[in-house]
JSON list of C-alpha atoms in Angstrom, two decimals:
[
{"chain": "G", "resi": 1, "resn": "MET", "atom": "CA", "xyz": [0.00, 0.00, 0.00]},
{"chain": "G", "resi": 2, "resn": "PRO", "atom": "CA", "xyz": [2.62, 2.68, 0.86]},
{"chain": "G", "resi": 3, "resn": "SER", "atom": "CA", "xyz": [4.08, 2.93, -2.63]},
{"chain": "G", "resi": 4, "resn": "LEU", "atom": "CA", "xyz": [0.58, 3.26, -4.14]},
{"chain": "G", "resi": 5, "resn": "ILE", "atom": "CA", "xyz": [-0.32, 5.96, -1.62]},
{"chain": "G", "resi": 6, "resn": "PHE", "atom": "CA", "xyz": [2.88, 8.00, -1.46]},
{"chain": "G", "resi": 7, "resn": "GLU", "atom": "CA", "xyz": [4.32, 8.11, -5.00]},
{"chain": "G", "resi": 8, "resn": "ASP", "atom": "CA", "xyz": [3.86, 11.00, -7.46]},
{"chain": "G", "resi": 9, "resn": "LEU", "atom": "CA", "xyz": [2.04, 13.30, -5.07]},
{"chain": "G", "resi": 10, "resn": "PRO", "atom": "CA", "xyz": [1.25, 16.93, -5.90]},
{"chain": "G", "resi": 11, "resn": "GLU", "atom": "CA", "xyz": [3.63, 19.56, -4.56]},
{"chain": "G", "resi": 12, "resn": "ALA", "atom": "CA", "xyz": [0.99, 21.63, -2.74]},
{"chain": "G", "resi": 13, "resn": "GLN", "atom": "CA", "xyz": [0.56, 20.17, 0.74]},
{"chain": "G", "resi": 14, "resn": "ASP", "atom": "CA", "xyz": [-3.18, 20.95, 0.89]},
{"chain": "G", "resi": 15, "resn": "ALA", "atom": "CA", "xyz": [-3.62, 18.99, -2.35]},
{"chain": "G", "resi": 16, "resn": "VAL", "atom": "CA", "xyz": [-1.52, 16.15, -0.91]},
{"chain": "G", "resi": 17, "resn": "LEU", "atom": "CA", "xyz": [-4.03, 15.65, 1.91]},
{"chain": "G", "resi": 18, "resn": "ASP", "atom": "CA", "xyz": [-6.88, 15.17, -0.56]},
{"chain": "G", "resi": 19, "resn": "VAL", "atom": "CA", "xyz": [-4.89, 12.89, -2.86]},
{"chain": "G", "resi": 20, "resn": "LEU", "atom": "CA", "xyz": [-3.66, 10.82, 0.06]},
{"chain": "G", "resi": 21, "resn": "PHE", "atom": "CA", "xyz": [-7.18, 10.15, 1.31]},
{"chain": "G", "resi": 22, "resn": "GLU", "atom": "CA", "xyz": [-8.52, 9.57, -2.21]},
{"chain": "G", "resi": 23, "resn": "ARG", "atom": "CA", "xyz": [-5.81, 6.96, -2.79]},
{"chain": "G", "resi": 24, "resn": "VAL", "atom": "CA", "xyz": [-6.64, 5.19, 0.45]},
{"chain": "G", "resi": 25, "resn": "GLY", "atom": "CA", "xyz": [-10.26, 5.12, -0.69]},
{"chain": "G", "resi": 26, "resn": "ALA", "atom": "CA", "xyz": [-9.22, 3.67, -4.05]},
{"chain": "G", "resi": 27, "resn": "TRP", "atom": "CA", "xyz": [-7.08, 1.09, -2.29]},
{"chain": "G", "resi": 28, "resn": "MET", "atom": "CA", "xyz": [-10.03, 0.15, -0.08]},
{"chain": "G", "resi": 29, "resn": "ALA", "atom": "CA", "xyz": [-12.28, -0.19, -3.13]},
{"chain": "G", "resi": 30, "resn": "ALA", "atom": "CA", "xyz": [-9.86, -2.75, -4.53]},
{"chain": "G", "resi": 31, "resn": "GLU", "atom": "CA", "xyz": [-8.82, -4.47, -1.30]},
{"chain": "G", "resi": 32, "resn": "THR", "atom": "CA", "xyz": [-11.68, -4.01, 1.16]},
{"chain": "G", "resi": 33, "resn": "SER", "atom": "CA", "xyz": [-12.50, -7.71, 1.24]},
{"chain": "G", "resi": 34, "resn": "HIS", "atom": "CA", "xyz": [-8.94, -8.44, 2.34]},
{"chain": "G", "resi": 35, "resn": "GLY", "atom": "CA", "xyz": [-8.58, -5.74, 4.98]},
{"chain": "G", "resi": 36, "resn": "CYS", "atom": "CA", "xyz": [-5.22, -4.82, 6.43]},
{"chain": "G", "resi": 37, "resn": "LEU", "atom": "CA", "xyz": [-2.79, -7.72, 6.20]},
{"chain": "G", "resi": 38, "resn": "PHE", "atom": "CA", "xyz": [-0.98, -6.54, 9.32]},
{"chain": "G", "resi": 39, "resn": "HIS", "atom": "CA", "xyz": [-4.17, -6.24, 11.41]},
{"chain": "G", "resi": 40, "resn": "GLY", "atom": "CA", "xyz": [-5.31, -9.62, 10.10]},
{"chain": "G", "resi": 41, "resn": "ALA", "atom": "CA", "xyz": [-2.05, -11.26, 11.14]},
{"chain": "G", "resi": 42, "resn": "VAL", "atom": "CA", "xyz": [-2.30, -9.85, 14.67]},
{"chain": "G", "resi": 43, "resn": "ALA", "atom": "CA", "xyz": [-5.96, -10.90, 14.90]},
{"chain": "G", "resi": 44, "resn": "ALA", "atom": "CA", "xyz": [-5.00, -14.43, 13.86]},
{"chain": "G", "resi": 45, "resn": "ASP", "atom": "CA", "xyz": [-2.28, -14.64, 16.52]},
{"chain": "G", "resi": 46, "resn": "PRO", "atom": "CA", "xyz": [-2.96, -11.93, 19.12]},
{"chain": "G", "resi": 47, "resn": "GLY", "atom": "CA", "xyz": [-0.27, -13.20, 21.49]},
{"chain": "G", "resi": 48, "resn": "SER", "atom": "CA", "xyz": [2.54, -12.82, 18.98]},
{"chain": "G", "resi": 49, "resn": "GLU", "atom": "CA", "xyz": [4.87, -10.03, 20.02]},
{"chain": "G", "resi": 50, "resn": "GLU", "atom": "CA", "xyz": [6.65, -10.30, 16.65]},
{"chain": "G", "resi": 51, "resn": "LEU", "atom": "CA", "xyz": [3.43, -9.64, 14.73]},
{"chain": "G", "resi": 52, "resn": "ARG", "atom": "CA", "xyz": [2.50, -6.77, 17.04]},
{"chain": "G", "resi": 53, "resn": "ALA", "atom": "CA", "xyz": [5.94, -5.24, 16.50]},
{"chain": "G", "resi": 54, "resn": "LEU", "atom": "CA", "xyz": [5.54, -5.65, 12.73]},
{"chain": "G", "resi": 55, "resn": "LEU", "atom": "CA", "xyz": [2.13, -3.94, 12.86]},
{"chain": "G", "resi": 56, "resn": "ALA", "atom": "CA", "xyz": [3.54, -1.12, 14.99]},
{"chain": "G", "resi": 57, "resn": "ARG", "atom": "CA", "xyz": [6.46, -0.58, 12.58]},
{"chain": "G", "resi": 58, "resn": "HIS", "atom": "CA", "xyz": [4.19, -0.58, 9.53]},
{"chain": "G", "resi": 59, "resn": "LYS", "atom": "CA", "xyz": [1.69, 1.87, 11.02]},
{"chain": "G", "resi": 60, "resn": "ALA", "atom": "CA", "xyz": [4.48, 4.13, 12.31]},
{"chain": "G", "resi": 61, "resn": "GLU", "atom": "CA", "xyz": [6.03, 4.20, 8.83]},
{"chain": "G", "resi": 62, "resn": "VAL", "atom": "CA", "xyz": [2.70, 5.09, 7.19]},
{"chain": "G", "resi": 63, "resn": "ALA", "atom": "CA", "xyz": [2.10, 7.83, 9.78]},
{"chain": "G", "resi": 64, "resn": "ARG", "atom": "CA", "xyz": [5.64, 9.19, 9.42]},
{"chain": "G", "resi": 65, "resn": "ARG", "atom": "CA", "xyz": [5.37, 9.33, 5.64]},
{"chain": "G", "resi": 66, "resn": "ALA", "atom": "CA", "xyz": [1.91, 10.91, 5.77]},
{"chain": "G", "resi": 67, "resn": "ALA", "atom": "CA", "xyz": [3.16, 13.61, 8.14]},
{"chain": "G", "resi": 68, "resn": "ALA", "atom": "CA", "xyz": [6.21, 14.29, 6.00]},
{"chain": "G", "resi": 69, "resn": "VAL", "atom": "CA", "xyz": [4.35, 14.65, 2.69]},
{"chain": "G", "resi": 70, "resn": "THR", "atom": "CA", "xyz": [1.58, 16.80, 4.16]},
{"chain": "G", "resi": 71, "resn": "GLY", "atom": "CA", "xyz": [3.86, 19.08, 6.18]},
{"chain": "G", "resi": 72, "resn": "LEU", "atom": "CA", "xyz": [2.19, 17.92, 9.39]},
{"chain": "G", "resi": 73, "resn": "ASP", "atom": "CA", "xyz": [5.32, 16.66, 11.11]},
{"chain": "G", "resi": 74, "resn": "GLY", "atom": "CA", "xyz": [4.66, 16.01, 14.77]},
{"chain": "G", "resi": 75, "resn": "HIS", "atom": "CA", "xyz": [1.08, 14.96, 14.04]},
{"chain": "G", "resi": 76, "resn": "GLU", "atom": "CA", "xyz": [1.72, 11.40, 13.01]},
{"chain": "G", "resi": 77, "resn": "ILE", "atom": "CA", "xyz": [-0.81, 9.96, 15.48]},
{"chain": "G", "resi": 78, "resn": "ASP", "atom": "CA", "xyz": [-3.50, 12.43, 14.36]},
{"chain": "G", "resi": 79, "resn": "LEU", "atom": "CA", "xyz": [-2.96, 11.42, 10.74]},
{"chain": "G", "resi": 80, "resn": "LEU", "atom": "CA", "xyz": [-2.86, 7.73, 11.62]},
{"chain": "G", "resi": 81, "resn": "VAL", "atom": "CA", "xyz": [-6.18, 8.03, 13.45]},
{"chain": "G", "resi": 82, "resn": "ILE", "atom": "CA", "xyz": [-7.72, 9.67, 10.36]},
{"chain": "G", "resi": 83, "resn": "LEU", "atom": "CA", "xyz": [-6.21, 7.07, 8.00]},
{"chain": "G", "resi": 84, "resn": "GLU", "atom": "CA", "xyz": [-7.23, 4.13, 10.18]},
{"chain": "G", "resi": 85, "resn": "GLY", "atom": "CA", "xyz": [-10.69, 5.60, 10.63]},
{"chain": "G", "resi": 86, "resn": "LEU", "atom": "CA", "xyz": [-10.98, 5.91, 6.87]},
{"chain": "G", "resi": 87, "resn": "THR", "atom": "CA", "xyz": [-10.03, 2.29, 6.33]},
{"chain": "G", "resi": 88, "resn": "GLN", "atom": "CA", "xyz": [-12.54, 1.14, 8.94]},
{"chain": "G", "resi": 89, "resn": "ALA", "atom": "CA", "xyz": [-15.40, 3.38, 7.79]},
{"chain": "G", "resi": 90, "resn": "TRP", "atom": "CA", "xyz": [-14.87, 2.86, 4.08]},
{"chain": "G", "resi": 91, "resn": "SER", "atom": "CA", "xyz": [-16.73, -0.46, 3.84]},
{"chain": "G", "resi": 92, "resn": "LEU", "atom": "CA", "xyz": [-19.86, 1.19, 5.27]},
{"chain": "G", "resi": 93, "resn": "HIS", "atom": "CA", "xyz": [-19.60, 4.70, 3.83]},
{"chain": "G", "resi": 94, "resn": "CYS", "atom": "CA", "xyz": [-17.29, 4.51, 0.78]},
{"chain": "G", "resi": 95, "resn": "ASP", "atom": "CA", "xyz": [-16.80, 7.95, -0.76]},
{"chain": "G", "resi": 96, "resn": "ALA", "atom": "CA", "xyz": [-18.45, 9.68, 2.19]},
{"chain": "G", "resi": 97, "resn": "ALA", "atom": "CA", "xyz": [-15.67, 8.27, 4.41]},
{"chain": "G", "resi": 98, "resn": "VAL", "atom": "CA", "xyz": [-13.08, 9.78, 2.04]},
{"chain": "G", "resi": 99, "resn": "THR", "atom": "CA", "xyz": [-14.87, 13.13, 2.17]},
{"chain": "G", "resi": 100, "resn": "SER", "atom": "CA", "xyz": [-14.91, 12.99, 5.96]},
{"chain": "G", "resi": 101, "resn": "ALA", "atom": "CA", "xyz": [-11.20, 12.11, 6.12]},
{"chain": "G", "resi": 102, "resn": "LYS", "atom": "CA", "xyz": [-10.44, 15.11, 3.91]},
{"chain": "G", "resi": 103, "resn": "ARG", "atom": "CA", "xyz": [-12.47, 17.38, 6.17]},
{"chain": "G", "resi": 104, "resn": "LEU", "atom": "CA", "xyz": [-10.68, 16.06, 9.27]},
{"chain": "G", "resi": 105, "resn": "GLY", "atom": "CA", "xyz": [-7.28, 16.40, 7.62]},
{"chain": "G", "resi": 106, "resn": "HIS", "atom": "CA", "xyz": [-7.92, 20.00, 6.63]},
{"chain": "G", "resi": 107, "resn": "GLY", "atom": "CA", "xyz": [-9.30, 20.67, 10.11]},
{"chain": "G", "resi": 108, "resn": "LEU", "atom": "CA", "xyz": [-6.04, 19.36, 11.54]},
{"chain": "G", "resi": 109, "resn": "ARG", "atom": "CA", "xyz": [-4.07, 21.72, 9.31]},
{"chain": "G", "resi": 110, "resn": "MET", "atom": "CA", "xyz": [-6.30, 24.69, 10.15]},
{"chain": "G", "resi": 111, "resn": "SER", "atom": "CA", "xyz": [-6.08, 24.02, 13.89]},
{"chain": "G", "resi": 112, "resn": "GLY", "atom": "CA", "xyz": [-2.55, 25.36, 13.75]},
{"chain": "G", "resi": 113, "resn": "ALA", "atom": "CA", "xyz": [-0.91, 21.97, 13.45]},
{"chain": "G", "resi": 114, "resn": "SER", "atom": "CA", "xyz": [1.45, 23.06, 10.68]}
]
C-alpha cells in the first residue's frame, strides 16, 4: 500500500491531503474484502509479540510518511487516526468516508498543526 499511496504526489501540501485520502479510498475499493494484512495477522495470533511489532512498525512508517508529505510533522498519530478511521469506515460509507477524512485532515491543518 505505501508505494501506491505515497508516489507521485502533488507539490501543494493541501492537495496532498486530498490525494492521500482519495488513494486510500481507491485502495479500499480494490482491497476491502482483504482488509489490512498486518491487522489480520495480529488478529489471527494476538499473542505474537513479533506480529504486534511488525504492525507497529508498519503503522508508524505510514504515519511518518503521511506527516512528511503533508507538512504535518509532529502529528503522526492524528494522521494515523484519520487514516485508520478511513479504512474502517470505508466499507460502510465509501466515498463519504473519504470526504470525511479530507475534512478532518484539513481541520487538523487549520487548527494550527502546521
